[in-house]
Coordinates of C-alpha atoms and ligand atoms in Angstrom, one line a residue:
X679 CA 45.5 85.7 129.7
X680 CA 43.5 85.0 126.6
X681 CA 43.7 85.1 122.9
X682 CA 41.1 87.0 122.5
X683 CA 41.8 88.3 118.3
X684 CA 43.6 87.6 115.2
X685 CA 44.1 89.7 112.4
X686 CA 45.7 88.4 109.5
X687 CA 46.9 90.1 105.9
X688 CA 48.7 88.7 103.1
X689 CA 49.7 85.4 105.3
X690 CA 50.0 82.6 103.5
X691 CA 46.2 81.9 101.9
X692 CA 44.9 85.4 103.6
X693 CA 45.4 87.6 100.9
X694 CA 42.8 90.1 102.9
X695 CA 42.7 91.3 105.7
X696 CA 41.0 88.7 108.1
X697 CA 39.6 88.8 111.3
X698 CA 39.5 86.0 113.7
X699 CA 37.6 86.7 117.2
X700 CA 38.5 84.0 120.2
X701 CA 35.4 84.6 122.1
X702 CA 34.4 83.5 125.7
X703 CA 34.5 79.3 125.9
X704 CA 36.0 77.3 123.0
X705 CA 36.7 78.2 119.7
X706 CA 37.1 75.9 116.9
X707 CA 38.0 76.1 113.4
X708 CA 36.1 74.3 111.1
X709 CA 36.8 73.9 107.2
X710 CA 37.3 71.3 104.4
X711 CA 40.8 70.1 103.8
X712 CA 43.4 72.7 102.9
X713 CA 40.8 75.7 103.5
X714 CA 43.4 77.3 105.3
X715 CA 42.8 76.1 109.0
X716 CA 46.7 75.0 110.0
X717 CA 47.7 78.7 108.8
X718 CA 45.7 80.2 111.1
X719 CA 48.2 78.3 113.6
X720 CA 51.3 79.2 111.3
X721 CA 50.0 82.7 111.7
X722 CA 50.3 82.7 115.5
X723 CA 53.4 80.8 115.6
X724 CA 54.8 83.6 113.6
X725 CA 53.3 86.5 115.0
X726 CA 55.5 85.4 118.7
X727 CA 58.3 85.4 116.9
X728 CA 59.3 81.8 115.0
X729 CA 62.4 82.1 113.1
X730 CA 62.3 78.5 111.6
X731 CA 60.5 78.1 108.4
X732 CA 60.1 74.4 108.6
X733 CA 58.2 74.7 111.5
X734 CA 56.0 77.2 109.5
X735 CA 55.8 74.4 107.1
X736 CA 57.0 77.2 104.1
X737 CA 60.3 76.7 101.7
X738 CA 61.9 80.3 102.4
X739 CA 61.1 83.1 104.9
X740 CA 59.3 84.9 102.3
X741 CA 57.1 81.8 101.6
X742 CA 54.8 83.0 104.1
X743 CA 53.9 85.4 102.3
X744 CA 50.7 85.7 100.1
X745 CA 51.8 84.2 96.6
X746 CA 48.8 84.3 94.8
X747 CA 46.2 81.7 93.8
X748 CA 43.9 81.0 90.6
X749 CA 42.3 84.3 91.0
X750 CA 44.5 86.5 93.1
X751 CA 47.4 88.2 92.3
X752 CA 50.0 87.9 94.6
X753 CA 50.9 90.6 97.3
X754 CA 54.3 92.4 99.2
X755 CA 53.5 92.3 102.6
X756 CA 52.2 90.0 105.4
X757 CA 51.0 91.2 108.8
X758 CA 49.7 89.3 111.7
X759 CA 48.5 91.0 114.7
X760 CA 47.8 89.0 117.9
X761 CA 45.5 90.4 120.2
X762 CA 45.3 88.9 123.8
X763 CA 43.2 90.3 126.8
X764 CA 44.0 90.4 130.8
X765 CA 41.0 88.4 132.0
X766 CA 41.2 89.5 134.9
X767 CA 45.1 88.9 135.7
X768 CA 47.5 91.8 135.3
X769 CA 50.2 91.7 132.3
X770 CA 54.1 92.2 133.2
X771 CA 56.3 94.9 133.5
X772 CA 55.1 98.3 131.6
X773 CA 52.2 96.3 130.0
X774 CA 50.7 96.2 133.6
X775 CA 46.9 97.9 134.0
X776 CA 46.5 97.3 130.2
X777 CA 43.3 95.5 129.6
X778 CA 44.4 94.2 126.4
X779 CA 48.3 94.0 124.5
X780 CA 48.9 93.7 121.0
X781 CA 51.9 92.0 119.3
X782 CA 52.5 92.1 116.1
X783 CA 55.0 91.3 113.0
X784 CA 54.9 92.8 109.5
X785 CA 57.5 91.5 107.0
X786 CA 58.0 92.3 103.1
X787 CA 59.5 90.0 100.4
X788 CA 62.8 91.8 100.4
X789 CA 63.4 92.6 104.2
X790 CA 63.6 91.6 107.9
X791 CA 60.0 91.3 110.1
X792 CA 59.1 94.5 112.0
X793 CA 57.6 93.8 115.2
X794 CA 55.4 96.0 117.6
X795 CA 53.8 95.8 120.8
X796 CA 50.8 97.8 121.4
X797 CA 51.8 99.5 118.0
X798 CA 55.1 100.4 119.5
X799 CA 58.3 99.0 117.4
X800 CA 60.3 96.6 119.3
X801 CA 62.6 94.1 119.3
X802 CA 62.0 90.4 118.4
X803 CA 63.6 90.1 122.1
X804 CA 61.1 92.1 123.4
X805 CA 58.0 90.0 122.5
X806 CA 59.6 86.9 123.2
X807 CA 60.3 88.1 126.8
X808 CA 56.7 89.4 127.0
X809 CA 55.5 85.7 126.0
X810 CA 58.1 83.9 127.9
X811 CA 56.8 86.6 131.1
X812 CA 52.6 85.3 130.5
X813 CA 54.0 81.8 130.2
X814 CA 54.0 81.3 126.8
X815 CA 56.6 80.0 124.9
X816 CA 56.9 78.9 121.0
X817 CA 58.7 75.3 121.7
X818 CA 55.8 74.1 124.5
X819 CA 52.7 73.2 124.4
X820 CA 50.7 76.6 123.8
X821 CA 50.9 75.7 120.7
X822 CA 49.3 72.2 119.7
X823 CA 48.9 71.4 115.6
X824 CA 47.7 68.4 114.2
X825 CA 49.5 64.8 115.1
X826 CA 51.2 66.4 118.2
X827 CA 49.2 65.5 120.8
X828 CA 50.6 62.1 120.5
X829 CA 54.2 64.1 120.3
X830 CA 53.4 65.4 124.2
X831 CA 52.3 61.4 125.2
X832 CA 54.5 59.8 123.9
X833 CA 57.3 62.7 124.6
X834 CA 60.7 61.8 126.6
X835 CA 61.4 62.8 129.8
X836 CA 63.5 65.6 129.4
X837 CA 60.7 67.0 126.4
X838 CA 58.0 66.4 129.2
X839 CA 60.2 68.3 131.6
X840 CA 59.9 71.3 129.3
X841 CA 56.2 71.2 129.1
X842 CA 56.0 71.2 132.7
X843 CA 58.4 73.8 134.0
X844 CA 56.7 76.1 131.2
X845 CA 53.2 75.0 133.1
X846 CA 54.6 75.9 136.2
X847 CA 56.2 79.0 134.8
X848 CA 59.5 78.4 135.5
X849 CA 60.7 78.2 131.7
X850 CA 61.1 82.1 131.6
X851 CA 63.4 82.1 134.3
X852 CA 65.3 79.0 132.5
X853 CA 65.6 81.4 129.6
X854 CA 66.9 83.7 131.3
X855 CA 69.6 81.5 132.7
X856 CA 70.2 80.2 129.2
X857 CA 70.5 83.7 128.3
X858 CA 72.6 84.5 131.0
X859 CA 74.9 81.2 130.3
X860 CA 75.4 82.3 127.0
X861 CA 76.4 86.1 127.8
X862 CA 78.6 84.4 130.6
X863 CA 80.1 82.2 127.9
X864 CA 80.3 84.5 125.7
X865 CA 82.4 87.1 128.3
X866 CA 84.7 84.2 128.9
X867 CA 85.6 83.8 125.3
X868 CA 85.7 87.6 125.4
X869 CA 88.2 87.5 128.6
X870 CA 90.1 84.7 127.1
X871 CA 90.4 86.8 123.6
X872 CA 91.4 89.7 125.9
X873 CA 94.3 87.8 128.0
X874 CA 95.8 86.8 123.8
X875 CA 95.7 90.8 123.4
X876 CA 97.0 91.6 126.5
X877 CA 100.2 88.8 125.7
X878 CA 99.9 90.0 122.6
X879 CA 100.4 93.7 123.8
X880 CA 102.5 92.9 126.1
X881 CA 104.7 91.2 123.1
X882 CA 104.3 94.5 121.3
X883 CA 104.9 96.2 124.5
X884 CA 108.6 95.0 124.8
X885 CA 109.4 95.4 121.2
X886 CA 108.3 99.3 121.4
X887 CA 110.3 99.6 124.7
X888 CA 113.4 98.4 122.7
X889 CA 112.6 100.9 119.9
X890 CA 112.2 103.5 122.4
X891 CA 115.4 102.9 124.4
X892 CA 116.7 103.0 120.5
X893 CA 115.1 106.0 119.8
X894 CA 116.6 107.5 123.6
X895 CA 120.0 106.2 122.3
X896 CA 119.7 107.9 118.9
X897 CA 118.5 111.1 120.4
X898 CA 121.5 111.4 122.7
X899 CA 124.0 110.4 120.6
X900 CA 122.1 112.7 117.5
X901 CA 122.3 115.9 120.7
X902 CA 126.1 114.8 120.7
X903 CA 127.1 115.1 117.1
X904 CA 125.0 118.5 116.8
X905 CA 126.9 119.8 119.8
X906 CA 130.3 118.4 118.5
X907 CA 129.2 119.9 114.6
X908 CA 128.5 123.4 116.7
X909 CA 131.6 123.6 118.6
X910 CA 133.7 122.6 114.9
X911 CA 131.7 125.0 113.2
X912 CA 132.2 127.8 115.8
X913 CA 136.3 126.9 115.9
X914 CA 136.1 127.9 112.1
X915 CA 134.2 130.5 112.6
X916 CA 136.3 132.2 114.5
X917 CA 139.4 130.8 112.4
X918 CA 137.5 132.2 109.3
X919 CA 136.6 135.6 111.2
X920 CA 140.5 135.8 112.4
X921 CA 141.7 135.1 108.7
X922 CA 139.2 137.8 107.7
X923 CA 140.7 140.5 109.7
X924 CA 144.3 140.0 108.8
X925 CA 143.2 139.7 105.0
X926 CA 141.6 143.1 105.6
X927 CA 145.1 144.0 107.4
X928 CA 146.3 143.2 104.2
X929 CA 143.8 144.6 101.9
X930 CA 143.7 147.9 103.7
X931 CA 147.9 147.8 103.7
X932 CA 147.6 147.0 99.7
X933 CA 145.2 149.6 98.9
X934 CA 147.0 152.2 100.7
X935 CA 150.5 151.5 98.7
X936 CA 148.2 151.2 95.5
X937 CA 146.6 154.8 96.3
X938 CA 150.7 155.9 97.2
X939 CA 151.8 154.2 93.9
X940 CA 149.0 155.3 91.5
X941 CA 149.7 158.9 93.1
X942 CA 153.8 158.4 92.6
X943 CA 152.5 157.2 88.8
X944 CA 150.2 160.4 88.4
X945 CA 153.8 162.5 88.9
X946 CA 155.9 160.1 87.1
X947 CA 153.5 160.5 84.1
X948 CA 153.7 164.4 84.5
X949 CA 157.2 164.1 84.9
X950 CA 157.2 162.4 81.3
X951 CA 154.9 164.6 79.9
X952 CA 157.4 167.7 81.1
X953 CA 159.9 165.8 79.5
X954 CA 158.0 165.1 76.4
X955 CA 157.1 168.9 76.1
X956 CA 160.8 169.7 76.8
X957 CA 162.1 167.5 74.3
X958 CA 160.1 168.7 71.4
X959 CA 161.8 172.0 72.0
X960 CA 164.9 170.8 72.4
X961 CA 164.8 169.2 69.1
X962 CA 163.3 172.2 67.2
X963 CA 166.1 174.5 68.7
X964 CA 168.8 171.3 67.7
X965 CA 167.1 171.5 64.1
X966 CA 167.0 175.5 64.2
X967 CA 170.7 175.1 65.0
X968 CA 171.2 172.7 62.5
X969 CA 170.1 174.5 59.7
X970 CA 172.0 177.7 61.5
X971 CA 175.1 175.4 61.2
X972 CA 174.3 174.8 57.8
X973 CA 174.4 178.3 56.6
X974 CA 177.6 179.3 58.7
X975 CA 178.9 176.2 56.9
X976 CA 177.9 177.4 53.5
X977 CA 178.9 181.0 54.6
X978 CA 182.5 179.9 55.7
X979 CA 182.8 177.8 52.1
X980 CA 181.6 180.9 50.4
X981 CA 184.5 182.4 52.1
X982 CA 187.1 180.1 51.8
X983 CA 186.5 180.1 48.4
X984 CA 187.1 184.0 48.0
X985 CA 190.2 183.2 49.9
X986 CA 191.4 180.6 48.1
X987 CA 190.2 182.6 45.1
X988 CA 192.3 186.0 46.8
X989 CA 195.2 184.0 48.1
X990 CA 195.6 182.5 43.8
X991 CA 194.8 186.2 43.0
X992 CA 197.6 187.6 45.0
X993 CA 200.0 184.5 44.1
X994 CA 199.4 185.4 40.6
X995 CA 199.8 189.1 40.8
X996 CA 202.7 188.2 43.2
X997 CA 203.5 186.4 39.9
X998 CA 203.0 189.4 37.4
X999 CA 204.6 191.4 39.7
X1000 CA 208.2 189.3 40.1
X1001 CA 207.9 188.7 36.4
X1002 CA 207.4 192.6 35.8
X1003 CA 210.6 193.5 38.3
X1004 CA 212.6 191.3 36.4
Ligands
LIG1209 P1 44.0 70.2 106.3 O1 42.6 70.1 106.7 O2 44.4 69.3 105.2 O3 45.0 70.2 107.4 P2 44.2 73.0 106.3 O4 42.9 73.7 106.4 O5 45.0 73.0 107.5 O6 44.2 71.6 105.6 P3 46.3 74.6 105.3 O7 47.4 73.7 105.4 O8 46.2 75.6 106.5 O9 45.0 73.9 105.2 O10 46.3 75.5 104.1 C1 46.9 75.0 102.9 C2 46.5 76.0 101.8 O11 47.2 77.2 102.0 C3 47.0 75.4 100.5 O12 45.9 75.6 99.6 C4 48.1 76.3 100.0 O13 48.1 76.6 98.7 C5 47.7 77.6 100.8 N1 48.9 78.4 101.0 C6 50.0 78.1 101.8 N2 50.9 79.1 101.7 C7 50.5 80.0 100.8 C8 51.0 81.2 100.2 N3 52.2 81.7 100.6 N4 50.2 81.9 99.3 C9 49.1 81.4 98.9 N5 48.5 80.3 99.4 C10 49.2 79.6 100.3
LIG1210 MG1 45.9 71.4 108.6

């Protein structure tokens, strides 16, 4: 594998879009001081993946982005695209039979890095697997700036171990491992969080089953009282439907002796009205009589006065007559 291209935009003091070709041999970059020549390094570094900023030798994330100079505004966007050929070895996996692969990273001032393989969006996992698979990795020694070459003399043991396992290639498959240690950690704390739920559920478990045998209890002893409340409202039912049909007994008996009573009062009140009619009369026949009574009276004092007035007629011609004999 080789670096065989870089194209840089809007990284750090590459405002335009630059082109750096890696051909056959060495390459070396050649400048005066601060031309630019440790960003060309910053821009590989970034483009497999690096997450730390110091190490990109920038303040923020975003301070690897273009922020203008004395005549240059600044821009929104930096993209670095890493171009690296087969030479005549095959690349991993699906990148196999490719003569060349391309990995790149894009990022704006407000937002996460995109990254793509062969134009193809992808994970940051992705490319680091990639690198880690063709032996690169960002920690080791692909990579050697300024004043570290003294860092990988002088290094300790354990340091020099990492340079040499990722020489021999064995640092993907540690990475791996890590990886794998971490998910395997990770699946015990998960397991461990699991067993507190399960006693947890378990705790919950008990408590519902007491509610439940509650609830059983309540339901039984709630069929109970409905039954018992059936049977007493069935008992008066029937009380209420026996009271009903002797009050109708009694109605029925009632409005029968009404009827008889109201008919017995319909006579009685003709009866009255007979009487009435019949008493009138009598009384104008008792005053017709009265009045008849009247004149016989009157007629029979008329007469006893001609008597009386005959009877002193006679007496005195009775009178006249001894008085004439003597
Ligand atoms: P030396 O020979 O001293 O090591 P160098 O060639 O490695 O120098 P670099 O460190 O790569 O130089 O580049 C430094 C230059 O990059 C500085 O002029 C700095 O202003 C510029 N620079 C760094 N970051 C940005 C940025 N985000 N925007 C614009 N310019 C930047
Ligand atoms: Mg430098």
């Amino acid at each position: 594998m080789k670096l065989k291209k870089l194209e840089i935009l809007g990284f750090k003091s590459f405002r335009n879009k630059s082109t750096l070709d890696f051909s056959e041999g060495i390459s070396a970059i050649v400048g005066p001081n601060g031309c630019g020549k440790s960003n060309i390094v910053d821009a590989i570094r970034w483009v497999m993946g690096e997450q730390r900023f110091k190490i990109l030798r920038a303040k923020r994330m975003d301070d690897v982005i273009f922020n203008g100079s004395d005549n240059a505004s600044p821009v929104g966007m930096a993209e670095v695209s890493m171009i690296l050929s087969a030479n005549g070895r095959n690349f991993p996996g699906e990148y196999d039979g490719c003569s060349e692969v391309m990995i790149s990273r894009k990022t704006f001032r407000d937002g996460e890095s995109e990254y793509c393989i062969n134009k193809v969006p992808c994970r940051l996992l992705d490319v680091r697997e990639f690198l880690m698979d063709i032996g690169i990795g960002v920690k080791t020694y692909s990579l050697v700036e300024q004043n570290h070459i003294a860092n990988l003399i002088e290094a300790k043991p354990e340091d020099r171990r990492q340079f040499i396992e990722e020489a021999a290639g064995i640092s993907k498959y540690k990475g791996r491992k890590e990886a794998a240690s971490r998910k395997m950690e990770s699946t015990r704390q998960n397991i461990v969080r699991l067993a507190d739920i399960i006693s947890e559920v378990k705790s919950q478990l008990n408590s519902i089953s007491r509610q439940a045998r509650k609830a059983e209890r309540y339901k039984t002893l709630k069929k109970g009282i409905k039954e018992s409340e059936l049977t007493l409202a069935l008992q008066a039912y029937l009380d209420l439907s026996e009271k009903q049909k002797s009050l109708k007994n009694v109605h029925d008996e009632i409005t029968f002796k009404s009827a008889k009573a109201e008919t017995t009062l319909k006579k009685l009140e003709a009866f009255i009205e007979n009487l009435k009619v019949e008493t009138l009369e009598n009384e104008e026949t008792a005053s017709r009589l009265q009045e008849r009574l009247y004149e016989i009276k009157t007629e029979v004092n008329v007469k006893e006065h001609g008597i009386e007035f005959s009877k002193g007629k006679i007496i005195d011609i009775s009178a006249r007559k001894q008085k004439n004999l003597t």
